[in-house]
Amino acid sequence: MHRTIKVLTVDDDREFAAALAERLELRGLWARPAYGGWEALRIVEDWSPEVVVLDVDMPLLDGIATLGHLKRLHPGVEVILLTGRASVSAAMEGLALGAFEFLIKPTPIEELIRCIEEACRRGGEDGEPGSAPVQGE
């Protein structure tokens, strides 16, 4: 059985978030952009993505704070942190809060998709979103 993974891309750089969502859609995923942490929380509540690709450095509600809210409110949603600035402390904090992975921009789209698929499989192991077989399996 095949199905499409729902992915929310979150970045305050609107062009980047929209372009990433479009690139994921072109590769068969069902993607939607959000342009900040608060908007991401609202969309997750209504749309229930399996995976969130989340920028770390955002104004108002940064990626680490957004991750904390997401894991508290929706523990089955897997989160991949994606940032332009490598920070060991942010990576450690994000992983401690339950992020699936911490990636540095630019990440090749194939690597990001592989990570999204792995995150979705892990989410499915918990019986939460992502419990159906991943496309291509």
Coordinates of C-alpha atoms in Angstrom, one line a residue:
M1 CA 0.0 0.0 0.0
H2 CA 1.3 3.4 -0.9
R3 CA 0.5 6.8 0.6
T4 CA 1.9 10.3 0.7
I5 CA 3.7 11.7 3.7
K6 CA 2.3 15.0 4.9
V7 CA 5.2 17.5 5.6
L8 CA 5.0 21.0 7.0
T9 CA 8.0 23.2 6.1
V10 CA 8.5 26.1 8.5
D11 CA 10.8 29.0 7.9
D12 CA 10.5 32.8 8.3
D13 CA 12.1 33.1 4.9
R14 CA 8.8 32.8 3.0
E15 CA 10.5 32.1 -0.3
F16 CA 12.6 29.3 1.1
A17 CA 9.6 27.6 2.9
A18 CA 7.4 27.8 -0.1
A19 CA 10.1 26.6 -2.5
L20 CA 11.0 23.7 -0.2
A21 CA 7.3 22.7 0.0
E22 CA 7.1 22.9 -3.8
R23 CA 10.2 20.7 -4.2
L24 CA 8.9 18.1 -1.8
E25 CA 5.5 18.1 -3.7
L26 CA 7.3 17.5 -7.0
R27 CA 8.9 14.4 -5.4
G28 CA 5.5 13.0 -4.4
L29 CA 5.1 14.2 -0.8
W30 CA 2.2 16.3 0.3
A31 CA 3.8 19.5 1.6
R32 CA 2.6 22.8 2.9
P33 CA 4.6 25.9 4.1
A34 CA 4.3 27.9 7.3
Y35 CA 6.2 31.1 7.9
G36 CA 6.7 31.1 11.6
G37 CA 6.4 29.1 14.8
W38 CA 2.9 30.2 15.8
E39 CA 1.6 29.6 12.3
A40 CA 3.1 26.2 12.3
L41 CA 1.4 25.3 15.6
R42 CA -2.0 26.3 14.1
I43 CA -1.4 24.4 10.9
V44 CA -0.3 21.2 12.8
E45 CA -3.5 21.4 14.9
D46 CA -5.7 21.6 11.7
W47 CA -3.7 19.6 9.1
S48 CA -1.9 16.9 11.2
P49 CA 1.4 16.5 9.3
E50 CA 3.5 13.4 10.0
V51 CA 6.8 15.4 9.7
V52 CA 7.7 19.1 10.3
V53 CA 10.8 20.5 8.8
L54 CA 11.6 23.4 11.1
D55 CA 14.0 26.3 10.9
V56 CA 15.8 27.1 14.1
D57 CA 16.4 30.8 13.8
M58 CA 13.0 32.5 13.5
P59 CA 11.7 35.7 15.1
L60 CA 8.9 35.7 17.8
L61 CA 8.9 31.9 18.4
D62 CA 12.1 30.3 17.4
G63 CA 12.5 26.7 16.2
I64 CA 13.6 25.3 19.5
A65 CA 10.6 26.8 21.3
T66 CA 8.3 25.7 18.5
L67 CA 9.7 22.2 18.8
G68 CA 9.0 22.2 22.6
H69 CA 5.3 23.2 22.0
L70 CA 4.9 20.6 19.2
K71 CA 6.3 17.7 21.2
R72 CA 4.2 18.7 24.2
L73 CA 0.9 19.1 22.2
H74 CA 1.5 16.5 19.4
P75 CA 4.2 14.0 20.5
G76 CA 3.6 11.8 17.5
V77 CA 4.7 14.5 15.0
E78 CA 8.3 14.0 14.0
V79 CA 10.4 17.2 13.7
I80 CA 13.6 17.7 11.6
L81 CA 15.5 20.9 12.5
L82 CA 17.0 22.6 9.5
T83 CA 19.2 25.6 10.0
G84 CA 21.7 27.8 8.1
R85 CA 23.9 28.1 11.2
A86 CA 25.5 25.2 12.8
S87 CA 25.2 25.4 16.5
V88 CA 26.2 22.5 18.8
S89 CA 24.1 23.8 21.6
A90 CA 21.0 24.2 19.5
A91 CA 21.5 20.8 18.0
M92 CA 21.9 19.2 21.5
E93 CA 18.9 21.1 22.8
G94 CA 16.7 20.2 19.8
L95 CA 17.6 16.5 20.0
A96 CA 17.0 16.5 23.8
L97 CA 13.5 17.9 23.1
G98 CA 12.8 15.1 20.7
A99 CA 13.8 16.3 17.3
F100 CA 14.4 13.4 14.9
E101 CA 17.4 15.1 13.2
F102 CA 19.4 18.3 13.0
L103 CA 20.4 19.2 9.4
I104 CA 22.4 22.1 8.1
K105 CA 21.4 24.2 5.0
P106 CA 21.9 23.6 2.2
T107 CA 20.9 19.9 2.5
P108 CA 20.5 18.0 -0.7
I109 CA 16.8 17.3 -1.3
E110 CA 17.4 13.6 -1.6
E111 CA 19.0 13.5 1.9
L112 CA 16.1 15.6 3.3
I113 CA 13.5 13.2 1.7
R114 CA 15.4 10.1 3.1
C115 CA 15.4 11.8 6.6
I116 CA 11.6 12.6 6.2
E117 CA 10.8 9.0 5.3
E118 CA 12.9 7.7 8.3
A119 CA 11.2 10.1 10.6
C120 CA 7.8 9.1 9.3
R121 CA 8.6 5.4 9.9
R122 CA 9.7 6.2 13.5
G123 CA 6.4 8.2 14.0
G124 CA 4.5 5.1 12.8
E125 CA 6.2 2.9 15.3
D126 CA 4.5 4.9 18.1
G127 CA 1.1 4.4 16.6
E128 CA 0.7 8.1 15.9
P129 CA 0.7 9.9 12.6
G130 CA 2.8 8.2 10.0
S131 CA 1.6 4.7 10.9
A132 CA 0.8 3.7 7.4
P133 CA 3.4 2.3 5.0
V134 CA 5.7 4.9 3.4
Q135 CA 5.5 5.5 -0.3
G136 CA 7.9 3.3 -2.2
E137 CA 7.9 0.5 0.3

